JSON list of C-alpha atoms in Angstrom, two decimals:
[
{"chain": "A", "resi": 1433, "resn": "UNK", "atom": "CA", "xyz": [94.29, 115.60, 100.42]},
{"chain": "A", "resi": 1434, "resn": "UNK", "atom": "CA", "xyz": [92.07, 112.77, 98.86]},
{"chain": "A", "resi": 1435, "resn": "UNK", "atom": "CA", "xyz": [93.35, 110.41, 96.01]},
{"chain": "A", "resi": 1436, "resn": "UNK", "atom": "CA", "xyz": [92.34, 112.23, 92.71]},
{"chain": "A", "resi": 1437, "resn": "UNK", "atom": "CA", "xyz": [90.32, 109.18, 91.32]},
{"chain": "A", "resi": 1438, "resn": "UNK", "atom": "CA", "xyz": [89.37, 111.24, 87.93]},
{"chain": "A", "resi": 1439, "resn": "UNK", "atom": "CA", "xyz": [93.51, 111.94, 87.76]},
{"chain": "A", "resi": 1440, "resn": "UNK", "atom": "CA", "xyz": [93.81, 108.81, 88.16]},
{"chain": "A", "resi": 1441, "resn": "UNK", "atom": "CA", "xyz": [91.49, 107.62, 85.61]},
{"chain": "A", "resi": 1442, "resn": "UNK", "atom": "CA", "xyz": [92.82, 110.04, 83.26]},
{"chain": "A", "resi": 1443, "resn": "UNK", "atom": "CA", "xyz": [96.55, 108.69, 83.40]},
{"chain": "A", "resi": 1444, "resn": "UNK", "atom": "CA", "xyz": [95.20, 105.44, 83.28]},
{"chain": "A", "resi": 1445, "resn": "UNK", "atom": "CA", "xyz": [93.36, 106.43, 79.90]},
{"chain": "A", "resi": 1446, "resn": "UNK", "atom": "CA", "xyz": [96.55, 108.28, 78.57]},
{"chain": "A", "resi": 1447, "resn": "UNK", "atom": "CA", "xyz": [98.74, 105.38, 79.11]},
{"chain": "A", "resi": 1448, "resn": "UNK", "atom": "CA", "xyz": [96.57, 102.85, 77.76]},
{"chain": "A", "resi": 1449, "resn": "UNK", "atom": "CA", "xyz": [97.03, 102.96, 73.94]},
{"chain": "A", "resi": 1450, "resn": "UNK", "atom": "CA", "xyz": [101.14, 102.78, 74.80]},
{"chain": "A", "resi": 1451, "resn": "UNK", "atom": "CA", "xyz": [100.45, 99.63, 76.93]},
{"chain": "A", "resi": 1452, "resn": "UNK", "atom": "CA", "xyz": [102.14, 101.23, 79.48]},
{"chain": "A", "resi": 1453, "resn": "UNK", "atom": "CA", "xyz": [102.36, 100.06, 83.16]},
{"chain": "A", "resi": 1454, "resn": "UNK", "atom": "CA", "xyz": [101.03, 102.92, 86.09]},
{"chain": "A", "resi": 1455, "resn": "UNK", "atom": "CA", "xyz": [103.70, 102.41, 89.43]},
{"chain": "A", "resi": 1456, "resn": "UNK", "atom": "CA", "xyz": [101.56, 104.41, 91.87]},
{"chain": "A", "resi": 1457, "resn": "UNK", "atom": "CA", "xyz": [104.35, 106.00, 93.94]},
{"chain": "A", "resi": 1458, "resn": "UNK", "atom": "CA", "xyz": [102.49, 106.50, 97.30]},
{"chain": "A", "resi": 1459, "resn": "UNK", "atom": "CA", "xyz": [105.72, 107.30, 99.60]},
{"chain": "A", "resi": 1460, "resn": "UNK", "atom": "CA", "xyz": [104.69, 109.57, 102.60]},
{"chain": "A", "resi": 1461, "resn": "UNK", "atom": "CA", "xyz": [100.75, 108.46, 101.82]},
{"chain": "A", "resi": 1462, "resn": "UNK", "atom": "CA", "xyz": [98.60, 105.93, 104.15]},
{"chain": "A", "resi": 1463, "resn": "UNK", "atom": "CA", "xyz": [97.70, 102.58, 103.92]},
{"chain": "A", "resi": 1464, "resn": "UNK", "atom": "CA", "xyz": [94.12, 103.58, 103.11]},
{"chain": "A", "resi": 1465, "resn": "UNK", "atom": "CA", "xyz": [94.94, 105.93, 100.40]},
{"chain": "A", "resi": 1466, "resn": "UNK", "atom": "CA", "xyz": [96.81, 103.05, 99.09]},
{"chain": "A", "resi": 1467, "resn": "UNK", "atom": "CA", "xyz": [93.92, 100.83, 99.48]},
{"chain": "A", "resi": 1468, "resn": "UNK", "atom": "CA", "xyz": [91.38, 103.43, 97.55]},
{"chain": "A", "resi": 1469, "resn": "UNK", "atom": "CA", "xyz": [93.20, 102.80, 94.53]},
{"chain": "A", "resi": 1470, "resn": "UNK", "atom": "CA", "xyz": [93.74, 99.00, 95.20]},
{"chain": "A", "resi": 1471, "resn": "UNK", "atom": "CA", "xyz": [90.09, 98.88, 94.96]},
{"chain": "A", "resi": 1472, "resn": "UNK", "atom": "CA", "xyz": [89.72, 100.36, 91.58]},
{"chain": "A", "resi": 1473, "resn": "UNK", "atom": "CA", "xyz": [92.64, 97.70, 90.14]},
{"chain": "A", "resi": 1474, "resn": "UNK", "atom": "CA", "xyz": [95.53, 99.06, 90.83]},
{"chain": "A", "resi": 1475, "resn": "UNK", "atom": "CA", "xyz": [98.08, 97.01, 92.05]},
{"chain": "A", "resi": 1476, "resn": "UNK", "atom": "CA", "xyz": [101.59, 98.28, 91.43]},
{"chain": "A", "resi": 1477, "resn": "UNK", "atom": "CA", "xyz": [102.63, 100.89, 94.04]},
{"chain": "A", "resi": 1478, "resn": "UNK", "atom": "CA", "xyz": [106.09, 102.65, 94.80]},
{"chain": "A", "resi": 1479, "resn": "UNK", "atom": "CA", "xyz": [108.07, 103.16, 98.04]},
{"chain": "A", "resi": 1480, "resn": "UNK", "atom": "CA", "xyz": [111.25, 105.12, 98.92]},
{"chain": "A", "resi": 1481, "resn": "UNK", "atom": "CA", "xyz": [111.52, 104.38, 102.07]},
{"chain": "A", "resi": 1482, "resn": "UNK", "atom": "CA", "xyz": [112.17, 100.62, 103.53]},
{"chain": "A", "resi": 1483, "resn": "UNK", "atom": "CA", "xyz": [110.82, 100.65, 106.93]},
{"chain": "A", "resi": 1484, "resn": "UNK", "atom": "CA", "xyz": [107.64, 102.03, 105.23]},
{"chain": "A", "resi": 1485, "resn": "UNK", "atom": "CA", "xyz": [107.27, 99.56, 102.67]},
{"chain": "A", "resi": 1486, "resn": "UNK", "atom": "CA", "xyz": [107.89, 97.13, 105.21]},
{"chain": "A", "resi": 1487, "resn": "UNK", "atom": "CA", "xyz": [105.37, 98.47, 107.22]},
{"chain": "A", "resi": 1488, "resn": "UNK", "atom": "CA", "xyz": [102.05, 98.81, 104.76]},
{"chain": "A", "resi": 1489, "resn": "UNK", "atom": "CA", "xyz": [103.10, 95.39, 103.12]},
{"chain": "A", "resi": 1490, "resn": "UNK", "atom": "CA", "xyz": [102.39, 93.70, 106.46]},
{"chain": "A", "resi": 1491, "resn": "UNK", "atom": "CA", "xyz": [98.60, 95.29, 106.57]},
{"chain": "A", "resi": 1492, "resn": "UNK", "atom": "CA", "xyz": [97.68, 95.63, 102.81]},
{"chain": "A", "resi": 1493, "resn": "UNK", "atom": "CA", "xyz": [96.50, 93.24, 100.49]},
{"chain": "A", "resi": 1494, "resn": "UNK", "atom": "CA", "xyz": [99.18, 90.62, 99.62]},
{"chain": "A", "resi": 1495, "resn": "UNK", "atom": "CA", "xyz": [98.82, 90.42, 95.93]},
{"chain": "A", "resi": 1496, "resn": "UNK", "atom": "CA", "xyz": [100.12, 93.80, 95.64]},
{"chain": "A", "resi": 1497, "resn": "UNK", "atom": "CA", "xyz": [103.36, 94.58, 93.40]},
{"chain": "A", "resi": 1498, "resn": "UNK", "atom": "CA", "xyz": [105.46, 96.40, 95.35]},
{"chain": "A", "resi": 1499, "resn": "UNK", "atom": "CA", "xyz": [108.42, 98.49, 93.90]},
{"chain": "A", "resi": 1500, "resn": "UNK", "atom": "CA", "xyz": [111.70, 100.05, 95.51]},
{"chain": "A", "resi": 1501, "resn": "UNK", "atom": "CA", "xyz": [111.81, 102.99, 93.57]},
{"chain": "A", "resi": 1502, "resn": "UNK", "atom": "CA", "xyz": [114.10, 105.02, 96.16]},
{"chain": "A", "resi": 1503, "resn": "UNK", "atom": "CA", "xyz": [118.25, 104.61, 96.72]},
{"chain": "A", "resi": 1504, "resn": "UNK", "atom": "CA", "xyz": [118.62, 101.52, 98.42]},
{"chain": "A", "resi": 1505, "resn": "UNK", "atom": "CA", "xyz": [121.01, 100.97, 100.68]},
{"chain": "A", "resi": 1506, "resn": "UNK", "atom": "CA", "xyz": [122.85, 96.95, 100.80]},
{"chain": "A", "resi": 1507, "resn": "UNK", "atom": "CA", "xyz": [122.27, 96.65, 104.55]},
{"chain": "A", "resi": 1508, "resn": "UNK", "atom": "CA", "xyz": [118.67, 97.16, 104.00]},
{"chain": "A", "resi": 1509, "resn": "UNK", "atom": "CA", "xyz": [117.87, 94.92, 101.43]},
{"chain": "A", "resi": 1510, "resn": "UNK", "atom": "CA", "xyz": [116.90, 91.81, 103.78]},
{"chain": "A", "resi": 1511, "resn": "UNK", "atom": "CA", "xyz": [114.10, 93.25, 104.97]},
{"chain": "A", "resi": 1512, "resn": "UNK", "atom": "CA", "xyz": [112.20, 93.84, 101.87]},
{"chain": "A", "resi": 1513, "resn": "UNK", "atom": "CA", "xyz": [113.88, 90.65, 100.27]},
{"chain": "A", "resi": 1514, "resn": "UNK", "atom": "CA", "xyz": [110.96, 88.16, 101.21]},
{"chain": "A", "resi": 1515, "resn": "UNK", "atom": "CA", "xyz": [108.43, 90.17, 98.71]},
{"chain": "A", "resi": 1516, "resn": "UNK", "atom": "CA", "xyz": [109.52, 92.78, 96.59]},
{"chain": "A", "resi": 1517, "resn": "UNK", "atom": "CA", "xyz": [108.49, 92.92, 93.25]},
{"chain": "A", "resi": 1518, "resn": "UNK", "atom": "CA", "xyz": [110.66, 94.74, 91.22]},
{"chain": "A", "resi": 1519, "resn": "UNK", "atom": "CA", "xyz": [113.58, 97.38, 92.75]},
{"chain": "A", "resi": 1520, "resn": "UNK", "atom": "CA", "xyz": [114.24, 100.08, 90.18]},
{"chain": "A", "resi": 1521, "resn": "UNK", "atom": "CA", "xyz": [117.21, 102.09, 91.62]},
{"chain": "A", "resi": 1522, "resn": "UNK", "atom": "CA", "xyz": [120.19, 99.40, 91.37]},
{"chain": "A", "resi": 1523, "resn": "UNK", "atom": "CA", "xyz": [123.32, 102.00, 90.94]},
{"chain": "A", "resi": 1524, "resn": "UNK", "atom": "CA", "xyz": [126.08, 99.78, 91.89]},
{"chain": "A", "resi": 1525, "resn": "UNK", "atom": "CA", "xyz": [127.26, 95.91, 91.37]},
{"chain": "A", "resi": 1526, "resn": "UNK", "atom": "CA", "xyz": [128.24, 95.76, 94.99]},
{"chain": "A", "resi": 1527, "resn": "UNK", "atom": "CA", "xyz": [124.38, 96.87, 95.91]},
{"chain": "A", "resi": 1528, "resn": "UNK", "atom": "CA", "xyz": [123.37, 93.72, 93.32]},
{"chain": "A", "resi": 1529, "resn": "UNK", "atom": "CA", "xyz": [125.36, 91.11, 94.66]},
{"chain": "A", "resi": 1530, "resn": "UNK", "atom": "CA", "xyz": [123.39, 92.05, 98.47]},
{"chain": "A", "resi": 1531, "resn": "UNK", "atom": "CA", "xyz": [120.85, 91.81, 96.68]},
{"chain": "A", "resi": 1532, "resn": "UNK", "atom": "CA", "xyz": [121.94, 88.25, 95.35]},
{"chain": "A", "resi": 1533, "resn": "UNK", "atom": "CA", "xyz": [122.55, 86.92, 98.95]},
{"chain": "A", "resi": 1534, "resn": "UNK", "atom": "CA", "xyz": [119.40, 87.90, 100.04]},
{"chain": "A", "resi": 1535, "resn": "UNK", "atom": "CA", "xyz": [117.22, 86.55, 97.50]},
{"chain": "A", "resi": 1536, "resn": "UNK", "atom": "CA", "xyz": [118.95, 83.12, 97.75]},
{"chain": "A", "resi": 1537, "resn": "UNK", "atom": "CA", "xyz": [118.11, 83.16, 101.50]},
{"chain": "A", "resi": 1538, "resn": "UNK", "atom": "CA", "xyz": [114.42, 83.71, 100.47]},
{"chain": "A", "resi": 1539, "resn": "UNK", "atom": "CA", "xyz": [114.89, 81.01, 97.85]},
{"chain": "A", "resi": 1540, "resn": "UNK", "atom": "CA", "xyz": [113.62, 83.15, 94.90]},
{"chain": "A", "resi": 1541, "resn": "UNK", "atom": "CA", "xyz": [115.18, 85.49, 92.35]},
{"chain": "A", "resi": 1542, "resn": "UNK", "atom": "CA", "xyz": [114.29, 89.83, 93.05]},
{"chain": "A", "resi": 1543, "resn": "UNK", "atom": "CA", "xyz": [113.81, 91.00, 89.85]},
{"chain": "A", "resi": 1544, "resn": "UNK", "atom": "CA", "xyz": [115.77, 94.42, 89.33]},
{"chain": "A", "resi": 1545, "resn": "UNK", "atom": "CA", "xyz": [116.26, 97.74, 87.49]},
{"chain": "A", "resi": 1546, "resn": "UNK", "atom": "CA", "xyz": [119.93, 98.94, 86.77]},
{"chain": "A", "resi": 1547, "resn": "UNK", "atom": "CA", "xyz": [119.81, 102.65, 87.26]},
{"chain": "A", "resi": 1548, "resn": "UNK", "atom": "CA", "xyz": [121.23, 105.00, 84.70]},
{"chain": "A", "resi": 1549, "resn": "UNK", "atom": "CA", "xyz": [122.07, 108.59, 85.70]},
{"chain": "A", "resi": 1550, "resn": "UNK", "atom": "CA", "xyz": [121.07, 110.45, 82.83]},
{"chain": "A", "resi": 1551, "resn": "UNK", "atom": "CA", "xyz": [120.29, 113.83, 84.42]},
{"chain": "A", "resi": 1552, "resn": "UNK", "atom": "CA", "xyz": [122.20, 117.30, 83.97]},
{"chain": "A", "resi": 1553, "resn": "UNK", "atom": "CA", "xyz": [122.08, 117.50, 87.92]},
{"chain": "A", "resi": 1554, "resn": "UNK", "atom": "CA", "xyz": [124.31, 116.31, 89.77]},
{"chain": "A", "resi": 1555, "resn": "UNK", "atom": "CA", "xyz": [122.10, 114.88, 92.33]},
{"chain": "A", "resi": 1556, "resn": "UNK", "atom": "CA", "xyz": [120.77, 112.06, 90.84]},
{"chain": "A", "resi": 1557, "resn": "UNK", "atom": "CA", "xyz": [122.28, 108.67, 91.60]},
{"chain": "A", "resi": 1558, "resn": "UNK", "atom": "CA", "xyz": [123.12, 106.52, 88.74]},
{"chain": "A", "resi": 1559, "resn": "UNK", "atom": "CA", "xyz": [125.66, 104.27, 86.40]},
{"chain": "A", "resi": 1560, "resn": "UNK", "atom": "CA", "xyz": [127.55, 105.89, 83.57]},
{"chain": "A", "resi": 1561, "resn": "UNK", "atom": "CA", "xyz": [127.78, 104.12, 80.52]},
{"chain": "A", "resi": 1562, "resn": "UNK", "atom": "CA", "xyz": [131.09, 102.59, 81.41]},
{"chain": "A", "resi": 1563, "resn": "UNK", "atom": "CA", "xyz": [130.20, 101.23, 85.06]},
{"chain": "A", "resi": 1564, "resn": "UNK", "atom": "CA", "xyz": [126.70, 100.24, 83.13]},
{"chain": "A", "resi": 1565, "resn": "UNK", "atom": "CA", "xyz": [129.24, 98.01, 80.70]},
{"chain": "A", "resi": 1566, "resn": "UNK", "atom": "CA", "xyz": [130.82, 96.59, 83.55]},
{"chain": "A", "resi": 1567, "resn": "UNK", "atom": "CA", "xyz": [127.88, 95.47, 85.58]},
{"chain": "A", "resi": 1568, "resn": "UNK", "atom": "CA", "xyz": [126.55, 93.93, 82.31]},
{"chain": "A", "resi": 1569, "resn": "UNK", "atom": "CA", "xyz": [129.44, 91.83, 81.83]},
{"chain": "A", "resi": 1570, "resn": "UNK", "atom": "CA", "xyz": [129.33, 90.62, 85.53]},
{"chain": "A", "resi": 1571, "resn": "UNK", "atom": "CA", "xyz": [125.60, 89.69, 86.01]},
{"chain": "A", "resi": 1572, "resn": "UNK", "atom": "CA", "xyz": [126.35, 85.87, 85.12]},
{"chain": "A", "resi": 1573, "resn": "UNK", "atom": "CA", "xyz": [128.23, 85.63, 88.43]},
{"chain": "A", "resi": 1574, "resn": "UNK", "atom": "CA", "xyz": [124.46, 85.91, 90.04]},
{"chain": "A", "resi": 1575, "resn": "UNK", "atom": "CA", "xyz": [121.84, 83.85, 90.32]},
{"chain": "A", "resi": 1576, "resn": "UNK", "atom": "CA", "xyz": [119.38, 85.30, 92.26]},
{"chain": "A", "resi": 1577, "resn": "UNK", "atom": "CA", "xyz": [119.03, 88.54, 90.58]},
{"chain": "A", "resi": 1578, "resn": "UNK", "atom": "CA", "xyz": [117.23, 89.13, 86.97]},
{"chain": "A", "resi": 1579, "resn": "UNK", "atom": "CA", "xyz": [117.38, 92.70, 85.59]},
{"chain": "A", "resi": 1580, "resn": "UNK", "atom": "CA", "xyz": [114.58, 92.89, 83.56]},
{"chain": "A", "resi": 1581, "resn": "UNK", "atom": "CA", "xyz": [116.06, 96.41, 82.15]},
{"chain": "A", "resi": 1582, "resn": "UNK", "atom": "CA", "xyz": [116.82, 100.24, 83.12]},
{"chain": "A", "resi": 1583, "resn": "UNK", "atom": "CA", "xyz": [115.77, 103.19, 85.22]},
{"chain": "A", "resi": 1584, "resn": "UNK", "atom": "CA", "xyz": [116.27, 107.24, 84.77]},
{"chain": "A", "resi": 1585, "resn": "UNK", "atom": "CA", "xyz": [115.47, 110.21, 86.23]},
{"chain": "A", "resi": 1586, "resn": "UNK", "atom": "CA", "xyz": [115.19, 112.83, 83.79]},
{"chain": "A", "resi": 1587, "resn": "UNK", "atom": "CA", "xyz": [116.59, 116.04, 84.93]},
{"chain": "A", "resi": 1588, "resn": "UNK", "atom": "CA", "xyz": [114.03, 118.41, 86.61]},
{"chain": "A", "resi": 1589, "resn": "UNK", "atom": "CA", "xyz": [113.36, 121.03, 84.04]},
{"chain": "A", "resi": 1590, "resn": "UNK", "atom": "CA", "xyz": [111.16, 122.56, 81.81]},
{"chain": "A", "resi": 1591, "resn": "UNK", "atom": "CA", "xyz": [112.65, 122.08, 78.83]},
{"chain": "A", "resi": 1592, "resn": "UNK", "atom": "CA", "xyz": [110.78, 119.94, 76.93]},
{"chain": "A", "resi": 1593, "resn": "UNK", "atom": "CA", "xyz": [113.52, 118.98, 74.71]},
{"chain": "A", "resi": 1594, "resn": "UNK", "atom": "CA", "xyz": [116.49, 118.15, 77.07]},
{"chain": "A", "resi": 1595, "resn": "UNK", "atom": "CA", "xyz": [113.98, 115.75, 79.03]},
{"chain": "A", "resi": 1596, "resn": "UNK", "atom": "CA", "xyz": [113.23, 114.09, 75.44]},
{"chain": "A", "resi": 1597, "resn": "UNK", "atom": "CA", "xyz": [117.43, 113.91, 74.91]},
{"chain": "A", "resi": 1598, "resn": "UNK", "atom": "CA", "xyz": [117.92, 112.59, 78.50]},
{"chain": "A", "resi": 1599, "resn": "UNK", "atom": "CA", "xyz": [114.91, 110.00, 78.10]},
{"chain": "A", "resi": 1600, "resn": "UNK", "atom": "CA", "xyz": [116.31, 109.24, 74.28]},
{"chain": "A", "resi": 1601, "resn": "UNK", "atom": "CA", "xyz": [119.79, 108.61, 75.45]},
{"chain": "A", "resi": 1602, "resn": "UNK", "atom": "CA", "xyz": [118.07, 105.98, 78.35]},
{"chain": "A", "resi": 1603, "resn": "UNK", "atom": "CA", "xyz": [116.04, 104.29, 75.47]},
{"chain": "A", "resi": 1604, "resn": "UNK", "atom": "CA", "xyz": [119.24, 104.12, 73.29]},
{"chain": "A", "resi": 1605, "resn": "UNK", "atom": "CA", "xyz": [121.29, 102.24, 76.00]},
{"chain": "A", "resi": 1606, "resn": "UNK", "atom": "CA", "xyz": [118.27, 99.84, 76.88]},
{"chain": "A", "resi": 1607, "resn": "UNK", "atom": "CA", "xyz": [118.12, 98.91, 73.01]},
{"chain": "A", "resi": 1608, "resn": "UNK", "atom": "CA", "xyz": [122.36, 98.52, 72.86]},
{"chain": "A", "resi": 1609, "resn": "UNK", "atom": "CA", "xyz": [121.80, 95.74, 76.07]},
{"chain": "A", "resi": 1610, "resn": "UNK", "atom": "CA", "xyz": [118.33, 94.51, 75.69]},
{"chain": "A", "resi": 1611, "resn": "UNK", "atom": "CA", "xyz": [119.10, 90.76, 74.26]},
{"chain": "A", "resi": 1612, "resn": "UNK", "atom": "CA", "xyz": [122.42, 90.69, 76.06]},
{"chain": "A", "resi": 1613, "resn": "UNK", "atom": "CA", "xyz": [121.35, 88.20, 77.92]},
{"chain": "A", "resi": 1614, "resn": "UNK", "atom": "CA", "xyz": [117.56, 86.85, 78.49]},
{"chain": "A", "resi": 1615, "resn": "UNK", "atom": "CA", "xyz": [115.81, 89.84, 76.98]},
{"chain": "A", "resi": 1616, "resn": "UNK", "atom": "CA", "xyz": [114.54, 93.10, 78.68]},
{"chain": "A", "resi": 1617, "resn": "UNK", "atom": "CA", "xyz": [110.93, 94.40, 79.58]},
{"chain": "A", "resi": 1618, "resn": "UNK", "atom": "CA", "xyz": [111.16, 97.09, 81.45]},
{"chain": "A", "resi": 1619, "resn": "UNK", "atom": "CA", "xyz": [112.43, 101.28, 80.63]},
{"chain": "A", "resi": 1620, "resn": "UNK", "atom": "CA", "xyz": [111.02, 102.85, 83.62]},
{"chain": "A", "resi": 1621, "resn": "UNK", "atom": "CA", "xyz": [111.03, 106.70, 83.05]},
{"chain": "A", "resi": 1622, "resn": "UNK", "atom": "CA", "xyz": [108.77, 108.86, 83.49]},
{"chain": "A", "resi": 1623, "resn": "UNK", "atom": "CA", "xyz": [107.32, 111.02, 86.55]},
{"chain": "A", "resi": 1624, "resn": "UNK", "atom": "CA", "xyz": [103.93, 113.25, 87.08]},
{"chain": "A", "resi": 1625, "resn": "UNK", "atom": "CA", "xyz": [105.65, 115.85, 85.36]},
{"chain": "A", "resi": 1626, "resn": "UNK", "atom": "CA", "xyz": [107.08, 114.29, 82.57]},
{"chain": "A", "resi": 1627, "resn": "UNK", "atom": "CA", "xyz": [105.57, 110.82, 82.17]},
{"chain": "A", "resi": 1628, "resn": "UNK", "atom": "CA", "xyz": [103.75, 112.29, 78.13]},
{"chain": "A", "resi": 1629, "resn": "UNK", "atom": "CA", "xyz": [107.17, 112.63, 76.74]},
{"chain": "A", "resi": 1630, "resn": "UNK", "atom": "CA", "xyz": [108.95, 109.68, 78.70]},
{"chain": "A", "resi": 1631, "resn": "UNK", "atom": "CA", "xyz": [105.90, 107.09, 77.26]},
{"chain": "A", "resi": 1632, "resn": "UNK", "atom": "CA", "xyz": [106.87, 109.04, 73.33]},
{"chain": "A", "resi": 1633, "resn": "UNK", "atom": "CA", "xyz": [110.27, 108.62, 73.49]},
{"chain": "A", "resi": 1634, "resn": "UNK", "atom": "CA", "xyz": [109.73, 104.73, 74.94]},
{"chain": "A", "resi": 1635, "resn": "UNK", "atom": "CA", "xyz": [108.95, 103.88, 78.52]},
{"chain": "A", "resi": 1636, "resn": "UNK", "atom": "CA", "xyz": [106.85, 101.04, 79.47]},
{"chain": "A", "resi": 1637, "resn": "UNK", "atom": "CA", "xyz": [106.31, 101.60, 83.15]},
{"chain": "A", "resi": 1638, "resn": "UNK", "atom": "CA", "xyz": [106.03, 105.24, 84.39]},
{"chain": "A", "resi": 1639, "resn": "UNK", "atom": "CA", "xyz": [105.67, 106.29, 88.28]},
{"chain": "A", "resi": 1640, "resn": "UNK", "atom": "CA", "xyz": [103.53, 108.56, 89.14]},
{"chain": "A", "resi": 1641, "resn": "UNK", "atom": "CA", "xyz": [102.38, 109.81, 92.69]},
{"chain": "A", "resi": 1642, "resn": "UNK", "atom": "CA", "xyz": [101.59, 113.62, 92.95]},
{"chain": "A", "resi": 1643, "resn": "UNK", "atom": "CA", "xyz": [99.06, 113.59, 90.16]},
{"chain": "A", "resi": 1644, "resn": "UNK", "atom": "CA", "xyz": [97.17, 110.58, 92.08]},
{"chain": "A", "resi": 1645, "resn": "UNK", "atom": "CA", "xyz": [98.10, 111.61, 95.60]},
{"chain": "A", "resi": 1646, "resn": "UNK", "atom": "CA", "xyz": [98.63, 115.05, 95.68]},
{"chain": "A", "resi": 1647, "resn": "UNK", "atom": "CA", "xyz": [101.70, 116.92, 97.02]},
{"chain": "A", "resi": 1648, "resn": "UNK", "atom": "CA", "xyz": [103.33, 115.82, 99.59]}
]
């Protein structure tokens, strides 16, 4: 299925009034589809798999801002450390330390988001409130990562009140900690099925794939 350009433009109109950033989730989609959106001005793209991301980064324009939005394994950080713009799903201090280590080797700082578990499904990754507090308390020991905010995935549900409650929980945590160190600027929540609710609850960045690229 080709890129739905009309849908892309519709999403941009929805986001423009709230100044919300769109990350086009391009996992499993060919480089040509990414190039199509790039030619329309899109610069932020999200990938879930390290090998796929490195292959696309090698052949696509160098001013693309690559977001890693999947579950990142520590032993694969080194492959994306030279170029990744933002790592969304940091769910342990161990992973954060490895990102710090690999960023130092590349002589750069890597922007990260701490992933919080807000869904009622056990399959979702993320820190609980106590773990989040502990990670934030230890950030001063890291020199080459910059935590920019929080990321979370709501339950897969049609219950809008449940989704709103989960997004509200994440926004409350964001507000609690956003000035702990350097002020946070990114609250990544909302995907194709629930992004309008996420924006209403305070999201500054949404991750949208199937609306733009079609079902996988």
